[in-house]
């Protein structure tokens, strides 16, 4: 009979997660909204697409901060009903929404910028420069406020990362607008305005694409960036008394909250509890994973002790721990997934097969 052991930590409402300090986020949102209103007026007076695009981007900044505030409140709710991890993954929805809005807004601004390049319009370089310089200061302040919203000593979650990406991109946009304004004032080259807009578009696409990719990896249950499942499986198989590892899965419940599970076979007559504790310590120490579930069984004993020779008493002692015996290299799971990792095999090049179909499963 198989059994599952879990390391002694809670998965409840107090589980680790990147909860932002909402006061700093709210302050950044108010600052951005106030400046955005003035920038719309200035952009219309100066006939500057760059200023209007910055204002539109600042509107999405404010929306992203509002979304971050709302999802932080939702994610803080304790688990209940069918939501056994609570609603922490709501922040990933927020991050994906932020990424998509950045990409859509960039597409619209790119269209308008091309139109202005083909048919340039006169712009007021002095107003552009003044507003752009003030915008740099406002966005520096907002960036600082959002950075303060991160919990001390902890990385930003994707929810907060989305808001931060919006504001940081806007900071670069104002810098580009200021350069364009100087060019207009010095040379009268009005096409500098839409060119600056295209620079903003490139920055928005980069930030938005990054958010979409990162949130998509979490939705698709991919391993966290920077963690190689094959290397982790090989490291597990190399630990003392581990005979085989298979069905290894590594994913993120939400950003900054990695989890893993695996089926581990322990060498005959060895303490499976000690092996499990050693693997838990390995995951926590080397990979920062504490949400770990291990199914631990004994591998079949084909040695002398299996025939009643010396050592049978130790085997009997550990047999009482409830771990079933399975021959290494044979199918143990109804529908096993991924490679098997054996001691001395650094690549995990053994592919499990479905018991039902016999087909290889990559």
Short mmCIF file of C-alpha atoms in Angstrom, two decimals:
data_model
loop_
_atom_site.label_atom_id
_atom_site.label_comp_id
_atom_site.label_asym_id
_atom_site.label_seq_id
_atom_site.Cartn_x
_atom_site.Cartn_y
_atom_site.Cartn_z
CA UNK A 1 0.00 0.00 0.00
CA UNK A 2 1.38 3.39 -1.00
CA UNK A 3 1.37 6.33 1.36
CA UNK A 4 1.88 10.06 0.99
CA UNK A 5 3.85 12.22 3.37
CA UNK A 6 3.90 15.98 3.46
CA UNK A 7 6.39 18.32 5.04
CA UNK A 8 5.15 20.07 8.15
CA UNK A 9 4.03 23.45 6.90
CA UNK A 10 0.62 24.99 6.34
CA UNK A 11 -1.03 25.68 3.01
CA UNK A 12 -3.76 27.81 4.50
CA UNK A 13 -4.45 31.51 4.56
CA UNK A 14 -1.05 32.24 5.99
CA UNK A 15 0.85 30.52 3.19
CA UNK A 16 3.65 32.46 1.64
CA UNK A 17 2.72 34.80 -1.13
CA UNK A 18 3.78 38.19 -2.41
CA UNK A 19 1.19 40.47 -0.75
CA UNK A 20 1.82 44.12 -1.62
CA UNK A 21 1.50 47.02 0.81
CA UNK A 22 -1.65 48.58 -0.62
CA UNK A 23 -1.06 52.04 0.87
CA UNK A 24 1.97 52.63 -1.35
CA UNK A 25 0.12 51.30 -4.39
CA UNK A 26 -2.85 53.58 -3.75
CA UNK A 27 -0.56 56.61 -3.39
CA UNK A 28 1.09 55.81 -6.73
CA UNK A 29 -2.34 55.48 -8.37
CA UNK A 30 -3.54 58.88 -7.11
CA UNK A 31 -0.33 60.57 -8.27
CA UNK A 32 -0.61 59.08 -11.75
CA UNK A 33 -4.30 59.98 -12.18
CA UNK A 34 -3.69 63.58 -11.16
CA UNK A 35 -0.85 64.03 -13.63
CA UNK A 36 -2.68 62.19 -16.42
CA UNK A 37 -5.56 64.68 -16.34
CA UNK A 38 -3.17 67.60 -16.85
CA UNK A 39 -1.25 65.76 -19.56
CA UNK A 40 -4.37 65.20 -21.67
CA UNK A 41 -5.00 68.94 -21.72
CA UNK A 42 -1.36 69.69 -22.52
CA UNK A 43 -1.27 67.09 -25.30
CA UNK A 44 -4.34 68.57 -26.99
CA UNK A 45 -2.95 72.12 -26.76
CA UNK A 46 0.46 71.07 -28.13
CA UNK A 47 -0.99 68.74 -30.83
CA UNK A 48 1.50 66.14 -29.58
CA UNK A 49 0.76 62.47 -30.23
CA UNK A 50 3.67 61.55 -27.97
CA UNK A 51 2.06 63.38 -25.02
CA UNK A 52 -1.38 61.91 -25.76
CA UNK A 53 0.13 58.43 -26.05
CA UNK A 54 1.87 58.97 -22.72
CA UNK A 55 -1.45 60.04 -21.21
CA UNK A 56 -3.18 56.96 -22.62
CA UNK A 57 -0.41 54.83 -21.20
CA UNK A 58 -0.78 56.54 -17.82
CA UNK A 59 -4.47 55.64 -17.88
CA UNK A 60 -3.47 52.00 -18.22
CA UNK A 61 -0.94 52.57 -15.41
CA UNK A 62 -3.75 53.72 -13.14
CA UNK A 63 -5.95 50.82 -14.25
CA UNK A 64 -3.16 48.32 -13.61
CA UNK A 65 -2.61 49.70 -10.12
CA UNK A 66 -6.35 49.53 -9.43
CA UNK A 67 -6.37 45.95 -10.67
CA UNK A 68 -3.37 45.13 -8.49
CA UNK A 69 -5.15 46.56 -5.44
CA UNK A 70 -8.33 44.59 -6.18
CA UNK A 71 -6.57 41.29 -6.82
CA UNK A 72 -4.36 41.70 -3.73
CA UNK A 73 -7.53 41.94 -1.66
CA UNK A 74 -9.08 38.93 -3.42
CA UNK A 75 -5.90 36.85 -3.09
CA UNK A 76 -5.77 37.51 0.67
CA UNK A 77 -9.06 35.70 1.25
CA UNK A 78 -8.65 32.40 3.11
CA UNK A 79 -9.17 29.09 1.27
CA UNK A 80 -12.72 27.80 1.35
CA UNK A 81 -14.92 25.38 -0.54
CA UNK A 82 -13.38 24.04 -3.73
CA UNK A 83 -10.65 26.73 -3.76
CA UNK A 84 -8.17 24.83 -1.63
CA UNK A 85 -5.37 27.32 -2.33
CA UNK A 86 -7.67 30.29 -1.96
CA UNK A 87 -7.74 32.81 -4.80
CA UNK A 88 -4.02 33.55 -4.96
CA UNK A 89 -3.90 32.84 -8.68
CA UNK A 90 -6.17 35.85 -9.25
CA UNK A 91 -2.96 37.89 -9.40
CA UNK A 92 -1.96 35.96 -12.53
CA UNK A 93 -5.21 37.03 -14.20
CA UNK A 94 -4.29 40.61 -13.32
CA UNK A 95 -0.79 40.23 -14.76
CA UNK A 96 -2.12 38.76 -17.98
CA UNK A 97 -4.68 41.56 -18.31
CA UNK A 98 -1.90 44.11 -17.84
CA UNK A 99 0.22 42.45 -20.51
CA UNK A 100 -2.63 42.26 -23.01
CA UNK A 101 -3.61 45.92 -22.52
CA UNK A 102 -0.01 46.98 -23.07
CA UNK A 103 0.17 45.05 -26.34
CA UNK A 104 -3.22 46.33 -27.61
CA UNK A 105 -2.42 49.93 -26.72
CA UNK A 106 0.98 49.59 -28.40
CA UNK A 107 -0.71 48.41 -31.61
CA UNK A 108 -3.03 51.44 -31.65
CA UNK A 109 -0.19 53.87 -30.95
CA UNK A 110 1.94 52.29 -33.67
CA UNK A 111 -0.88 52.87 -36.19
CA UNK A 112 -1.24 56.52 -35.15
CA UNK A 113 2.52 57.08 -35.22
CA UNK A 114 2.80 55.75 -38.77
CA UNK A 115 0.00 58.09 -39.83
CA UNK A 116 1.88 61.05 -38.31
CA UNK A 117 5.09 59.99 -40.03
CA UNK A 118 3.34 60.00 -43.40
CA UNK A 119 1.51 63.27 -42.72
CA UNK A 120 3.44 65.17 -40.02
CA UNK A 121 1.60 67.79 -37.97
CA UNK A 122 3.06 70.83 -36.22
CA UNK A 123 3.69 70.35 -32.50
CA UNK A 124 4.50 72.72 -29.65
CA UNK A 125 7.97 71.62 -28.60
CA UNK A 126 8.07 73.84 -25.49
CA UNK A 127 4.87 72.35 -24.04
CA UNK A 128 6.09 68.86 -24.94
CA UNK A 129 9.40 69.38 -23.15
CA UNK A 130 7.83 70.88 -20.02
CA UNK A 131 5.23 68.15 -19.63
CA UNK A 132 7.75 65.40 -20.42
CA UNK A 133 10.18 66.60 -17.76
CA UNK A 134 7.41 66.83 -15.17
CA UNK A 135 6.28 63.36 -16.28
CA UNK A 136 9.74 61.95 -15.66
CA UNK A 137 9.59 63.25 -12.09
CA UNK A 138 6.07 61.94 -11.52
CA UNK A 139 6.95 58.48 -12.82
CA UNK A 140 10.13 58.35 -10.78
CA UNK A 141 8.01 59.02 -7.70
CA UNK A 142 5.41 56.43 -8.74
CA UNK A 143 8.12 53.84 -9.43
CA UNK A 144 9.56 54.45 -5.98
CA UNK A 145 6.12 54.08 -4.36
CA UNK A 146 5.41 50.79 -6.14
CA UNK A 147 8.87 49.49 -5.22
CA UNK A 148 8.02 50.28 -1.58
CA UNK A 149 4.82 48.25 -1.95
CA UNK A 150 6.87 45.05 -2.20
CA UNK A 151 7.22 43.19 1.08
CA UNK A 152 10.74 43.65 2.51
CA UNK A 153 13.12 40.90 1.46
CA UNK A 154 10.67 39.33 -0.98
CA UNK A 155 10.38 39.41 -4.76
CA UNK A 156 7.50 41.17 -6.47
CA UNK A 157 4.65 38.90 -7.55
CA UNK A 158 3.43 39.08 -11.15
CA UNK A 159 0.48 41.18 -10.02
CA UNK A 160 2.77 43.91 -8.68
CA UNK A 161 5.25 43.28 -11.49
CA UNK A 162 2.52 44.19 -14.00
CA UNK A 163 1.86 47.55 -12.38
CA UNK A 164 5.59 48.18 -12.05
CA UNK A 165 6.16 47.37 -15.74
CA UNK A 166 3.46 49.86 -16.76
CA UNK A 167 4.94 52.71 -14.74
CA UNK A 168 8.56 51.96 -15.62
CA UNK A 169 7.68 51.84 -19.33
CA UNK A 170 5.95 55.20 -18.95
CA UNK A 171 9.10 56.62 -17.38
CA UNK A 172 11.09 55.62 -20.47
CA UNK A 173 8.32 57.03 -22.65
CA UNK A 174 8.57 60.46 -21.05
CA UNK A 175 12.34 60.41 -21.50
CA UNK A 176 11.83 59.67 -25.21
CA UNK A 177 9.23 62.44 -25.45
CA UNK A 178 11.63 64.91 -23.85
CA UNK A 179 14.31 64.04 -26.41
CA UNK A 180 11.77 64.44 -29.22
CA UNK A 181 10.74 67.84 -27.85
CA UNK A 182 14.35 69.02 -27.83
CA UNK A 183 14.70 67.91 -31.47
CA UNK A 184 11.51 69.76 -32.45
CA UNK A 185 12.67 72.94 -30.68
CA UNK A 186 16.16 72.79 -32.15
CA UNK A 187 15.40 71.74 -35.73
CA UNK A 188 11.66 71.99 -36.32
CA UNK A 189 11.63 68.30 -37.28
CA UNK A 190 8.02 67.45 -36.32
CA UNK A 191 8.41 63.79 -37.21
CA UNK A 192 10.45 63.41 -34.01
CA UNK A 193 7.10 63.29 -32.18
CA UNK A 194 5.78 60.08 -33.84
CA UNK A 195 9.30 58.60 -33.81
CA UNK A 196 9.32 59.00 -30.02
CA UNK A 197 5.91 57.30 -29.97
CA UNK A 198 7.34 54.30 -31.83
CA UNK A 199 10.09 54.04 -29.20
CA UNK A 200 7.35 53.90 -26.57
CA UNK A 201 5.55 51.24 -28.62
CA UNK A 202 8.65 49.03 -28.63
CA UNK A 203 9.00 49.35 -24.86
CA UNK A 204 5.32 48.56 -24.33
CA UNK A 205 5.51 45.45 -26.52
CA UNK A 206 8.55 44.21 -24.61
CA UNK A 207 6.93 44.73 -21.20
CA UNK A 208 3.54 43.39 -22.27
CA UNK A 209 5.00 40.34 -24.00
CA UNK A 210 7.05 39.50 -20.93
CA UNK A 211 3.99 39.63 -18.67
CA UNK A 212 1.96 37.46 -21.05
CA UNK A 213 4.74 34.86 -21.27
CA UNK A 214 5.32 34.75 -17.51
CA UNK A 215 1.62 34.47 -16.64
CA UNK A 216 1.10 31.94 -19.44
CA UNK A 217 3.80 29.67 -17.97
CA UNK A 218 1.93 29.62 -14.67
CA UNK A 219 -1.42 28.91 -16.33
CA UNK A 220 0.17 26.05 -18.30
CA UNK A 221 1.74 24.59 -15.10
CA UNK A 222 5.29 24.99 -16.45
CA UNK A 223 8.25 24.71 -14.10
CA UNK A 224 9.30 28.06 -12.60
CA UNK A 225 11.84 29.95 -14.68
CA UNK A 226 15.37 28.97 -13.67
CA UNK A 227 14.44 25.50 -12.41
CA UNK A 228 15.35 22.51 -14.59
CA UNK A 229 13.15 19.48 -13.78
CA UNK A 230 15.67 17.07 -15.36
CA UNK A 231 18.48 18.41 -13.15
CA UNK A 232 16.25 18.23 -10.08
CA UNK A 233 15.21 14.65 -10.89
CA UNK A 234 18.85 13.64 -11.29
CA UNK A 235 19.73 15.33 -7.99
CA UNK A 236 16.93 13.44 -6.24
CA UNK A 237 18.07 10.10 -7.69
CA UNK A 238 21.62 10.82 -6.50
CA UNK A 239 20.57 11.12 -2.85
CA UNK A 240 21.43 8.23 -0.50
CA UNK A 241 19.18 5.16 -0.70
CA UNK A 242 17.01 6.50 -3.56
CA UNK A 243 16.47 3.71 -6.11
CA UNK A 244 14.30 5.61 -8.59
CA UNK A 245 12.32 8.83 -9.09
CA UNK A 246 9.47 9.24 -11.55
CA UNK A 247 6.25 11.23 -12.01
CA UNK A 248 8.19 14.37 -11.07
CA UNK A 249 6.10 17.52 -11.50
CA UNK A 250 7.21 21.09 -10.70
CA UNK A 251 4.92 24.08 -11.16
CA UNK A 252 3.85 27.40 -9.61
CA UNK A 253 0.57 27.81 -7.76
CA UNK A 254 1.04 31.54 -8.22
CA UNK A 255 4.12 33.71 -8.70
CA UNK A 256 6.65 33.15 -5.93
CA UNK A 257 4.80 30.01 -4.73
CA UNK A 258 6.46 26.96 -6.37
CA UNK A 259 5.25 23.43 -5.70
CA UNK A 260 6.41 19.92 -6.59
CA UNK A 261 5.38 16.29 -6.36
CA UNK A 262 7.10 13.01 -7.20
CA UNK A 263 7.00 9.24 -6.74
CA UNK A 264 10.16 7.97 -5.06
CA UNK A 265 11.35 4.37 -4.70
CA UNK A 266 13.64 3.68 -1.76
CA UNK A 267 16.25 0.94 -1.69
CA UNK A 268 15.22 -2.22 0.21
CA UNK A 269 15.73 -2.28 3.98
CA UNK A 270 16.29 1.50 4.13
CA UNK A 271 14.31 3.99 6.17
CA UNK A 272 11.83 5.62 3.78
CA UNK A 273 10.95 8.29 6.35
CA UNK A 274 14.59 9.41 6.51
CA UNK A 275 14.82 9.48 2.70
CA UNK A 276 11.69 11.61 2.46
CA UNK A 277 13.04 14.06 5.07
CA UNK A 278 16.35 14.28 3.19
CA UNK A 279 14.56 15.07 -0.10
CA UNK A 280 12.37 17.70 1.55
CA UNK A 281 15.49 19.39 2.93
CA UNK A 282 17.09 19.23 -0.55
CA UNK A 283 14.09 20.95 -2.19
CA UNK A 284 13.89 23.66 0.47
CA UNK A 285 17.64 24.33 0.56
CA UNK A 286 18.54 24.17 -3.13
CA UNK A 287 15.35 25.13 -4.95
CA UNK A 288 13.27 27.13 -2.46
CA UNK A 289 10.36 24.68 -2.76
CA UNK A 290 8.52 23.90 0.49
CA UNK A 291 5.15 22.98 -1.02
CA UNK A 292 6.27 19.40 -1.69
CA UNK A 293 4.31 16.14 -1.85
CA UNK A 294 6.24 12.86 -2.12
CA UNK A 295 4.81 9.39 -2.61
CA UNK A 296 7.47 7.09 -1.15
CA UNK A 297 7.57 3.30 -1.70
CA UNK A 298 10.16 0.60 -1.19
CA UNK A 299 11.72 -0.94 -4.29
CA UNK A 300 11.43 -4.73 -4.51
CA UNK A 301 14.14 -6.63 -2.67
CA UNK A 302 15.89 -9.06 -5.00
CA UNK A 303 18.86 -9.70 -2.67
CA UNK A 304 19.51 -12.46 -0.14
CA UNK A 305 17.28 -10.85 2.46
CA UNK A 306 14.32 -11.48 0.20
CA UNK A 307 14.95 -15.23 0.65
CA UNK A 308 15.11 -15.11 4.42
CA UNK A 309 18.89 -14.54 4.82
CA UNK A 310 20.58 -12.03 7.15
CA UNK A 311 18.97 -8.61 7.09
CA UNK A 312 15.42 -9.89 6.77
CA UNK A 313 14.66 -8.53 10.20
CA UNK A 314 15.57 -4.98 9.15
CA UNK A 315 13.47 -5.34 6.02
CA UNK A 316 10.51 -6.50 8.08
CA UNK A 317 10.95 -3.54 10.38
CA UNK A 318 10.66 -1.07 7.50
CA UNK A 319 7.89 -3.04 5.82
CA UNK A 320 5.71 -1.98 8.72
CA UNK A 321 6.05 1.63 7.62
CA UNK A 322 3.40 1.07 4.97
CA UNK A 323 5.54 1.47 1.85
CA UNK A 324 4.82 -1.09 -0.86
CA UNK A 325 7.62 -2.81 -2.79
CA UNK A 326 7.94 -2.26 -6.55
CA UNK A 327 10.67 -3.50 -8.90
CA UNK A 328 12.75 -0.56 -10.25
CA UNK A 329 12.24 0.09 -13.94
CA UNK A 330 8.73 -1.40 -14.03
CA UNK A 331 5.45 0.48 -14.17
CA UNK A 332 4.19 1.60 -10.76
CA UNK A 333 1.54 4.18 -11.65
CA UNK A 334 -1.71 3.82 -13.54
CA UNK A 335 -0.74 6.67 -15.87
CA UNK A 336 2.89 7.64 -15.29
CA UNK A 337 4.27 10.82 -16.86
CA UNK A 338 7.74 11.86 -17.90
CA UNK A 339 11.16 10.24 -17.51
CA UNK A 340 12.42 7.98 -14.75
CA UNK A 341 15.56 9.02 -12.90
CA UNK A 342 17.95 6.35 -11.61
CA UNK A 343 21.17 6.69 -9.61
CA UNK A 344 24.05 7.38 -11.99
CA UNK A 345 21.78 8.56 -14.80
CA UNK A 346 22.18 12.35 -14.95
CA UNK A 347 19.76 12.91 -17.84
CA UNK A 348 16.69 10.95 -16.81
CA UNK A 349 16.56 9.27 -20.19
CA UNK A 350 14.03 6.59 -19.31
CA UNK A 351 10.52 7.31 -20.56
CA UNK A 352 7.56 5.94 -18.64
CA UNK A 353 4.80 4.13 -20.47
CA UNK A 354 1.08 4.24 -19.93
CA UNK A 355 -0.11 0.97 -18.43
CA UNK A 356 -3.33 1.22 -20.42
CA UNK A 357 -1.82 1.75 -23.88
CA UNK A 358 1.86 0.82 -23.60
CA UNK A 359 2.69 3.98 -25.56
CA UNK A 360 5.71 6.07 -24.63
CA UNK A 361 4.94 9.34 -22.90
CA UNK A 362 7.46 12.15 -23.27
#
